[in-house]
PDB file of C-alpha atoms in Angstrom:
ATOM      1  CA  ASP A   1      -0.021   0.043  -0.124  1.00  0.00           C
ATOM      2  CA  ALA A   2       1.173   3.489  -0.727  1.00  0.00           C
ATOM      3  CA  GLY A   3       2.022   5.468   2.399  1.00  0.00           C
ATOM      4  CA  VAL A   4       1.405   9.315   2.792  1.00  0.00           C
ATOM      5  CA  ILE A   5       2.505  11.257  -0.246  1.00  0.00           C
ATOM      6  CA  GLN A   6       3.935  14.813  -0.020  1.00  0.00           C
ATOM      7  CA  SER A   7       5.072  17.022  -2.801  1.00  0.00           C
ATOM      8  CA  PRO A   8       7.326  18.610  -3.337  1.00  0.00           C
ATOM      9  CA  ARG A   9      10.015  16.954  -1.375  1.00  0.00           C
ATOM     10  CA  HIS A  10      12.054  20.201  -1.563  1.00  0.00           C
ATOM     11  CA  GLU A  11      11.128  23.716  -2.070  1.00  0.00           C
ATOM     12  CA  VAL A  12      13.480  26.836  -2.239  1.00  0.00           C
ATOM     13  CA  THR A  13      11.845  30.157  -2.561  1.00  0.00           C
ATOM     14  CA  GLU A  14      12.299  33.663  -2.000  1.00  0.00           C
ATOM     15  CA  MET A  15      10.686  35.642   0.833  1.00  0.00           C
ATOM     16  CA  GLY A  16       7.286  37.165   0.013  1.00  0.00           C
ATOM     17  CA  GLN A  17       6.494  34.453  -2.330  1.00  0.00           C
ATOM     18  CA  GLU A  18       3.740  32.276  -2.108  1.00  0.00           C
ATOM     19  CA  VAL A  19       4.424  28.398  -1.178  1.00  0.00           C
ATOM     20  CA  THR A  20       1.952  25.543  -1.573  1.00  0.00           C
ATOM     21  CA  LEU A  21       2.669  22.271   0.050  1.00  0.00           C
ATOM     22  CA  ARG A  22       0.736  19.156  -0.877  1.00  0.00           C
ATOM     23  CA  CYS A  23      -0.454  15.835   0.755  1.00  0.00           C
ATOM     24  CA  LYS A  24      -2.335  12.672  -0.134  1.00  0.00           C
ATOM     25  CA  PRO A  25      -3.160  10.788   2.850  1.00  0.00           C
ATOM     26  CA  ILE A  26      -3.202   6.976   3.133  1.00  0.00           C
ATOM     27  CA  SER A  27      -6.490   5.679   1.370  1.00  0.00           C
ATOM     28  CA  GLY A  28      -9.286   5.045   3.917  1.00  0.00           C
ATOM     29  CA  HIS A  29      -7.832   7.556   6.478  1.00  0.00           C
ATOM     30  CA  ASN A  30     -10.305  10.165   7.712  1.00  0.00           C
ATOM     31  CA  SER A  31      -7.980  12.334   9.727  1.00  0.00           C
ATOM     32  CA  LEU A  32      -5.082  14.353   8.385  1.00  0.00           C
ATOM     33  CA  PHE A  33      -2.413  16.413  10.337  1.00  0.00           C
ATOM     34  CA  TRP A  34       0.210  18.907   9.417  1.00  0.00           C
ATOM     35  CA  TYR A  35       3.404  19.309  11.479  1.00  0.00           C
ATOM     36  CA  ARG A  36       6.331  21.510  11.206  1.00  0.00           C
ATOM     37  CA  GLN A  37       9.617  20.455  12.316  1.00  0.00           C
ATOM     38  CA  THR A  38      12.668  22.840  13.320  1.00  0.00           C
ATOM     39  CA  MET A  39      15.663  22.392  15.495  1.00  0.00           C
ATOM     40  CA  MET A  40      14.722  24.918  18.089  1.00  0.00           C
ATOM     41  CA  ARG A  41      10.927  24.032  18.300  1.00  0.00           C
ATOM     42  CA  GLY A  42      10.978  20.431  17.519  1.00  0.00           C
ATOM     43  CA  LEU A  43       7.616  18.822  16.034  1.00  0.00           C
ATOM     44  CA  GLU A  44       4.723  21.224  16.162  1.00  0.00           C
ATOM     45  CA  LEU A  45       1.098  20.324  15.190  1.00  0.00           C
ATOM     46  CA  LEU A  46      -0.257  23.027  12.894  1.00  0.00           C
ATOM     47  CA  ILE A  47      -3.718  22.024  12.109  1.00  0.00           C
ATOM     48  CA  TYR A  48      -5.719  18.660  12.197  1.00  0.00           C
ATOM     49  CA  PHE A  49      -8.826  17.511   9.740  1.00  0.00           C
ATOM     50  CA  ASN A  50     -11.426  14.820  10.422  1.00  0.00           C
ATOM     51  CA  ASN A  51     -13.596  14.173   7.508  1.00  0.00           C
ATOM     52  CA  ASN A  52     -12.312  16.973   5.604  1.00  0.00           C
ATOM     53  CA  VAL A  53     -13.287  19.363   8.011  1.00  0.00           C
ATOM     54  CA  PRO A  54     -10.603  21.319   9.908  1.00  0.00           C
ATOM     55  CA  ILE A  55     -11.108  20.745  13.726  1.00  0.00           C
ATOM     56  CA  ASP A  56      -8.160  22.207  15.483  1.00  0.00           C
ATOM     57  CA  ASP A  57      -6.066  25.002  13.811  1.00  0.00           C
ATOM     58  CA  SER A  58      -4.578  26.539  17.043  1.00  0.00           C
ATOM     59  CA  GLY A  59      -1.102  25.656  15.935  1.00  0.00           C
ATOM     60  CA  MET A  60      -1.027  27.709  12.951  1.00  0.00           C
ATOM     61  CA  PRO A  61       1.486  30.423  13.553  1.00  0.00           C
ATOM     62  CA  GLU A  62      -0.416  33.343  11.946  1.00  0.00           C
ATOM     63  CA  ASP A  63      -2.693  34.645   9.136  1.00  0.00           C
ATOM     64  CA  ARG A  64      -0.006  33.967   6.367  1.00  0.00           C
ATOM     65  CA  PHE A  65      -0.533  30.053   7.099  1.00  0.00           C
ATOM     66  CA  SER A  66      -3.765  28.409   5.353  1.00  0.00           C
ATOM     67  CA  ALA A  67      -4.753  24.689   5.009  1.00  0.00           C
ATOM     68  CA  LYS A  68      -7.485  23.270   3.006  1.00  0.00           C
ATOM     69  CA  MET A  69      -8.802  19.715   2.481  1.00  0.00           C
ATOM     70  CA  PRO A  70     -11.121  19.734  -0.537  1.00  0.00           C
ATOM     71  CA  ASN A  71     -11.624  15.940  -0.420  1.00  0.00           C
ATOM     72  CA  ALA A  72     -10.673  12.939   1.193  1.00  0.00           C
ATOM     73  CA  SER A  73      -7.570  12.454  -0.918  1.00  0.00           C
ATOM     74  CA  PHE A  74      -5.851  15.632  -1.007  1.00  0.00           C
ATOM     75  CA  SER A  75      -4.837  18.611   1.208  1.00  0.00           C
ATOM     76  CA  THR A  76      -2.542  21.666   0.861  1.00  0.00           C
ATOM     77  CA  LEU A  77      -0.741  24.008   3.381  1.00  0.00           C
ATOM     78  CA  LYS A  78      -0.148  27.549   1.787  1.00  0.00           C
ATOM     79  CA  ILE A  79       2.107  30.183   3.137  1.00  0.00           C
ATOM     80  CA  GLN A  80       1.653  33.680   1.819  1.00  0.00           C
ATOM     81  CA  PRO A  81       3.818  35.672   1.920  1.00  0.00           C
ATOM     82  CA  SER A  82       6.627  33.456   3.025  1.00  0.00           C
ATOM     83  CA  GLU A  83       9.445  34.621   5.361  1.00  0.00           C
ATOM     84  CA  PRO A  84      12.881  33.258   6.135  1.00  0.00           C
ATOM     85  CA  ARG A  85      11.721  32.202   9.645  1.00  0.00           C
ATOM     86  CA  ASP A  86       9.085  29.605   7.964  1.00  0.00           C
ATOM     87  CA  SER A  87      12.096  27.396   6.697  1.00  0.00           C
ATOM     88  CA  ALA A  88      11.393  24.105   8.156  1.00  0.00           C
ATOM     89  CA  VAL A  89      10.462  20.498   7.355  1.00  0.00           C
ATOM     90  CA  TYR A  90       6.656  20.125   6.958  1.00  0.00           C
ATOM     91  CA  PHE A  91       5.244  16.882   7.602  1.00  0.00           C
ATOM     92  CA  CYS A  92       1.621  15.558   6.893  1.00  0.00           C
ATOM     93  CA  ALA A  93       0.445  12.527   8.704  1.00  0.00           C
ATOM     94  CA  SER A  94      -2.858  10.497   8.252  1.00  0.00           C
ATOM     95  CA  THR A  95      -4.699   7.852  10.415  1.00  0.00           C
ATOM     96  CA  GLY A  96      -7.907   6.276  10.720  1.00  0.00           C
ATOM     97  CA  GLY A  97      -9.796   3.144  12.122  1.00  0.00           C
ATOM     98  CA  LEU A  98      -8.443   1.444  14.855  1.00  0.00           C
ATOM     99  CA  ALA A  99      -4.895   2.832  14.472  1.00  0.00           C
ATOM    100  CA  GLY A 100      -6.368   6.237  14.836  1.00  0.00           C
ATOM    101  CA  ALA A 101      -8.499   5.144  17.887  1.00  0.00           C
ATOM    102  CA  PHE A 102      -5.209   4.585  19.767  1.00  0.00           C
ATOM    103  CA  GLY A 103      -3.739   7.767  18.454  1.00  0.00           C
ATOM    104  CA  GLU A 104      -1.064   6.301  15.841  1.00  0.00           C
ATOM    105  CA  GLN A 105      -0.456   8.309  13.018  1.00  0.00           C
ATOM    106  CA  PHE A 106       1.284   7.664   9.658  1.00  0.00           C
ATOM    107  CA  PHE A 107       3.886  10.262   8.489  1.00  0.00           C
ATOM    108  CA  GLY A 108       4.921  11.333   4.995  1.00  0.00           C
ATOM    109  CA  PRO A 109       8.496  12.018   3.999  1.00  0.00           C
ATOM    110  CA  GLY A 110       8.066  15.590   4.440  1.00  0.00           C
ATOM    111  CA  THR A 111       8.722  18.773   2.443  1.00  0.00           C
ATOM    112  CA  ARG A 112      11.946  20.848   3.257  1.00  0.00           C
ATOM    113  CA  LEU A 113      11.339  24.324   2.924  1.00  0.00           C
ATOM    114  CA  THR A 114      13.923  26.979   2.470  1.00  0.00           C
ATOM    115  CA  VAL A 115      12.978  30.675   2.454  1.00  0.00           C
ATOM    116  CA  LEU A 116      15.847  32.862   1.243  1.00  0.00           C
TER     117      LEU A 116
ATOM    118  CA  GLY B   1      -0.948  18.773  31.267  1.00  0.00           C
ATOM    119  CA  ASN B   2       0.270  16.139  28.970  1.00  0.00           C
ATOM    120  CA  SER B   3       3.959  16.191  28.037  1.00  0.00           C
ATOM    121  CA  VAL B   4       7.064  13.815  27.252  1.00  0.00           C
ATOM    122  CA  THR B   5      10.330  14.168  28.578  1.00  0.00           C
ATOM    123  CA  GLN B   6      13.357  11.966  26.926  1.00  0.00           C
ATOM    124  CA  MET B   7      16.928  12.091  27.444  1.00  0.00           C
ATOM    125  CA  GLU B   8      19.171  14.682  25.570  1.00  0.00           C
ATOM    126  CA  GLY B   9      21.493  13.215  22.897  1.00  0.00           C
ATOM    127  CA  PRO B  10      23.439  12.522  21.154  1.00  0.00           C
ATOM    128  CA  VAL B  11      23.721   8.837  22.310  1.00  0.00           C
ATOM    129  CA  THR B  12      26.965   7.438  20.941  1.00  0.00           C
ATOM    130  CA  LEU B  13      27.559   3.866  20.948  1.00  0.00           C
ATOM    131  CA  SER B  14      29.848   1.093  19.365  1.00  0.00           C
ATOM    132  CA  GLU B  15      28.115  -1.614  17.295  1.00  0.00           C
ATOM    133  CA  GLU B  16      26.559  -4.480  19.304  1.00  0.00           C
ATOM    134  CA  ALA B  17      26.408  -2.322  22.434  1.00  0.00           C
ATOM    135  CA  PHE B  18      23.249  -2.197  24.602  1.00  0.00           C
ATOM    136  CA  LEU B  19      20.876   0.727  24.106  1.00  0.00           C
ATOM    137  CA  THR B  20      18.832   2.577  26.601  1.00  0.00           C
ATOM    138  CA  ILE B  21      16.908   5.823  25.857  1.00  0.00           C
ATOM    139  CA  ASN B  22      14.826   6.846  28.819  1.00  0.00           C
ATOM    140  CA  CYS B  23      11.365   8.447  28.263  1.00  0.00           C
ATOM    141  CA  THR B  24       8.944   9.626  31.011  1.00  0.00           C
ATOM    142  CA  TYR B  25       5.610  11.162  30.602  1.00  0.00           C
ATOM    143  CA  THR B  26       2.981  13.279  32.325  1.00  0.00           C
ATOM    144  CA  ALA B  27      -0.566  12.625  31.394  1.00  0.00           C
ATOM    145  CA  THR B  28      -4.299  12.657  32.505  1.00  0.00           C
ATOM    146  CA  GLY B  29      -5.912   9.461  32.135  1.00  0.00           C
ATOM    147  CA  TYR B  30      -4.351   6.569  30.381  1.00  0.00           C
ATOM    148  CA  PRO B  31      -2.384   7.537  27.191  1.00  0.00           C
ATOM    149  CA  SER B  32      -1.003   5.454  24.411  1.00  0.00           C
ATOM    150  CA  LEU B  33       2.683   5.419  24.310  1.00  0.00           C
ATOM    151  CA  PHE B  34       4.564   5.384  21.021  1.00  0.00           C
ATOM    152  CA  TRP B  35       8.216   5.321  19.839  1.00  0.00           C
ATOM    153  CA  TYR B  36       8.957   6.653  16.342  1.00  0.00           C
ATOM    154  CA  VAL B  37      12.147   6.642  14.613  1.00  0.00           C
ATOM    155  CA  GLN B  38      13.367   9.293  11.891  1.00  0.00           C
ATOM    156  CA  TYR B  39      16.059   8.197   9.579  1.00  0.00           C
ATOM    157  CA  PRO B  40      18.124  11.054   7.802  1.00  0.00           C
ATOM    158  CA  GLY B  41      16.114  12.739   5.255  1.00  0.00           C
ATOM    159  CA  GLU B  42      13.078  10.793   5.993  1.00  0.00           C
ATOM    160  CA  GLY B  43       9.774  11.172   7.759  1.00  0.00           C
ATOM    161  CA  LEU B  44       8.819   9.445  11.152  1.00  0.00           C
ATOM    162  CA  GLN B  45       8.113   5.780  11.416  1.00  0.00           C
ATOM    163  CA  LEU B  46       6.384   4.124  14.166  1.00  0.00           C
ATOM    164  CA  LEU B  47       8.955   1.798  15.776  1.00  0.00           C
ATOM    165  CA  LEU B  48       6.641   0.420  18.452  1.00  0.00           C
ATOM    166  CA  LYS B  49       3.654   1.138  20.734  1.00  0.00           C
ATOM    167  CA  ALA B  50       1.754   0.154  23.858  1.00  0.00           C
ATOM    168  CA  THR B  51      -1.735   1.063  24.592  1.00  0.00           C
ATOM    169  CA  LYS B  52      -2.185  -0.048  28.397  1.00  0.00           C
ATOM    170  CA  ALA B  53      -0.088  -0.318  31.461  1.00  0.00           C
ATOM    171  CA  ASP B  54       2.370  -3.292  31.466  1.00  0.00           C
ATOM    172  CA  ASP B  55       2.141  -3.769  27.609  1.00  0.00           C
ATOM    173  CA  LYS B  56       5.409  -4.335  26.113  1.00  0.00           C
ATOM    174  CA  GLY B  57       6.070  -3.146  22.554  1.00  0.00           C
ATOM    175  CA  SER B  58       8.571  -4.619  20.475  1.00  0.00           C
ATOM    176  CA  ASN B  59       9.982  -4.329  16.772  1.00  0.00           C
ATOM    177  CA  LYS B  60      13.196  -4.965  14.997  1.00  0.00           C
ATOM    178  CA  GLY B  61      14.794  -5.986  18.342  1.00  0.00           C
ATOM    179  CA  PHE B  62      13.742  -2.772  20.190  1.00  0.00           C
ATOM    180  CA  GLU B  63      11.573  -3.168  23.144  1.00  0.00           C
ATOM    181  CA  ALA B  64       9.700  -0.868  25.545  1.00  0.00           C
ATOM    182  CA  THR B  65       7.440  -1.416  28.576  1.00  0.00           C
ATOM    183  CA  TYR B  66       4.442   0.841  29.618  1.00  0.00           C
ATOM    184  CA  ARG B  67       5.144   1.565  33.288  1.00  0.00           C
ATOM    185  CA  LYS B  68       2.428   3.273  34.992  1.00  0.00           C
ATOM    186  CA  GLU B  69       3.968   3.406  38.296  1.00  0.00           C
ATOM    187  CA  THR B  70       6.930   5.222  37.276  1.00  0.00           C
ATOM    188  CA  THR B  71       5.318   6.899  34.150  1.00  0.00           C
ATOM    189  CA  SER B  72       7.977   5.748  31.984  1.00  0.00           C
ATOM    190  CA  PHE B  73       8.303   4.002  28.591  1.00  0.00           C
ATOM    191  CA  HIS B  74      12.014   3.425  28.022  1.00  0.00           C
ATOM    192  CA  LEU B  75      13.509   2.201  24.822  1.00  0.00           C
ATOM    193  CA  GLU B  76      15.855  -0.703  24.756  1.00  0.00           C
ATOM    194  CA  LYS B  77      17.976  -2.824  22.319  1.00  0.00           C
ATOM    195  CA  GLY B  78      20.299  -5.474  23.209  1.00  0.00           C
ATOM    196  CA  SER B  79      22.647  -4.982  20.454  1.00  0.00           C
ATOM    197  CA  VAL B  80      22.617  -2.103  18.123  1.00  0.00           C
ATOM    198  CA  GLN B  81      23.835  -2.053  14.547  1.00  0.00           C
ATOM    199  CA  VAL B  82      25.133   1.108  12.582  1.00  0.00           C
ATOM    200  CA  SER B  83      21.808   1.008  10.504  1.00  0.00           C
ATOM    201  CA  ASP B  84      20.041   2.053  13.754  1.00  0.00           C
ATOM    202  CA  SER B  85      21.661   5.511  13.692  1.00  0.00           C
ATOM    203  CA  ALA B  86      18.696   7.692  13.695  1.00  0.00           C
ATOM    204  CA  VAL B  87      16.622  10.055  15.745  1.00  0.00           C
ATOM    205  CA  TYR B  88      14.084   8.459  18.212  1.00  0.00           C
ATOM    206  CA  PHE B  89      11.312  10.085  19.412  1.00  0.00           C
ATOM    207  CA  CYS B  90       8.995   9.237  22.272  1.00  0.00           C
ATOM    208  CA  ALA B  91       5.293  10.316  22.142  1.00  0.00           C
ATOM    209  CA  LEU B  92       1.958   9.861  23.867  1.00  0.00           C
ATOM    210  CA  ALA B  93      -1.608  10.100  22.710  1.00  0.00           C
ATOM    211  CA  PHE B  94      -4.210  11.779  24.754  1.00  0.00           C
ATOM    212  CA  MET B  95      -7.912  12.949  23.787  1.00  0.00           C
ATOM    213  CA  ASN B  96      -8.269  16.698  22.731  1.00  0.00           C
ATOM    214  CA  THR B  97     -11.496  18.391  21.495  1.00  0.00           C
ATOM    215  CA  GLY B  98     -12.659  14.795  20.371  1.00  0.00           C
ATOM    216  CA  PHE B  99      -9.373  13.552  18.717  1.00  0.00           C
ATOM    217  CA  GLN B 100      -6.397  11.717  19.722  1.00  0.00           C
ATOM    218  CA  LYS B 101      -3.565  14.160  19.768  1.00  0.00           C
ATOM    219  CA  LEU B 102       0.159  13.191  19.646  1.00  0.00           C
ATOM    220  CA  VAL B 103       2.443  14.947  21.992  1.00  0.00           C
ATOM    221  CA  PHE B 104       6.358  14.161  21.063  1.00  0.00           C
ATOM    222  CA  GLY B 105       9.536  14.401  23.081  1.00  0.00           C
ATOM    223  CA  THR B 106      12.330  16.448  21.720  1.00  0.00           C
ATOM    224  CA  GLY B 107      13.931  13.531  20.187  1.00  0.00           C
ATOM    225  CA  THR B 108      17.236  11.551  21.068  1.00  0.00           C
ATOM    226  CA  ARG B 109      19.879  11.171  18.339  1.00  0.00           C
ATOM    227  CA  LEU B 110      21.469   7.839  18.215  1.00  0.00           C
ATOM    228  CA  LEU B 111      25.054   7.283  16.465  1.00  0.00           C
ATOM    229  CA  VAL B 112      26.462   3.915  16.243  1.00  0.00           C
ATOM    230  CA  SER B 113      30.151   3.366  15.056  1.00  0.00           C
ATOM    231  CA  PRO B 114      31.226   0.183  13.472  1.00  0.00           C
TER     232      PRO B 114
END
């Protein structure tokens, strides 16, 4: 089975540009999470979707960040405008069924974002 | 609140040495506990899990026992290999606004030399 798919794997952009990160969860999973990983702050949960509906976005840093899940197989995280402090690795994770009931999450390979 | 504390790294070992990475937690209720591993340039992979007290999770020679009395979930392996070099994250899952939320420790980097 395919795991969580993220694209692009690497993104280099200039300050002020719009960045869009993409995620395809595991088929059949109904929960999707976006995380950010930095050396200083470790892993931070940004937003959580259940059945395509945003449930908790309290971790989204500021209005420059937005996330959507238009259907069960696709989600985006957008940063506009991007700033150098947004440089990080962004992970998408999904879960569902019995695994989800116990809190287990399945992570994608991540997108390494560098904002110059 | 809910939190996880794990030992600072890096942990540097020679091949075939015994490994322990300590993890303690603070939680309300009875969380599930996990160890995730992150190899260089990759995402987090579930290594093992335990969902109730006294459960032992095991995988690839790694083990951890859910100890409620000491609120611990220490990771152990009897004989490490170079290929085990990675960052290991302890995590707990707790209910928050109707969903299971994962809280991660800061990660412990393991370096195994031949």
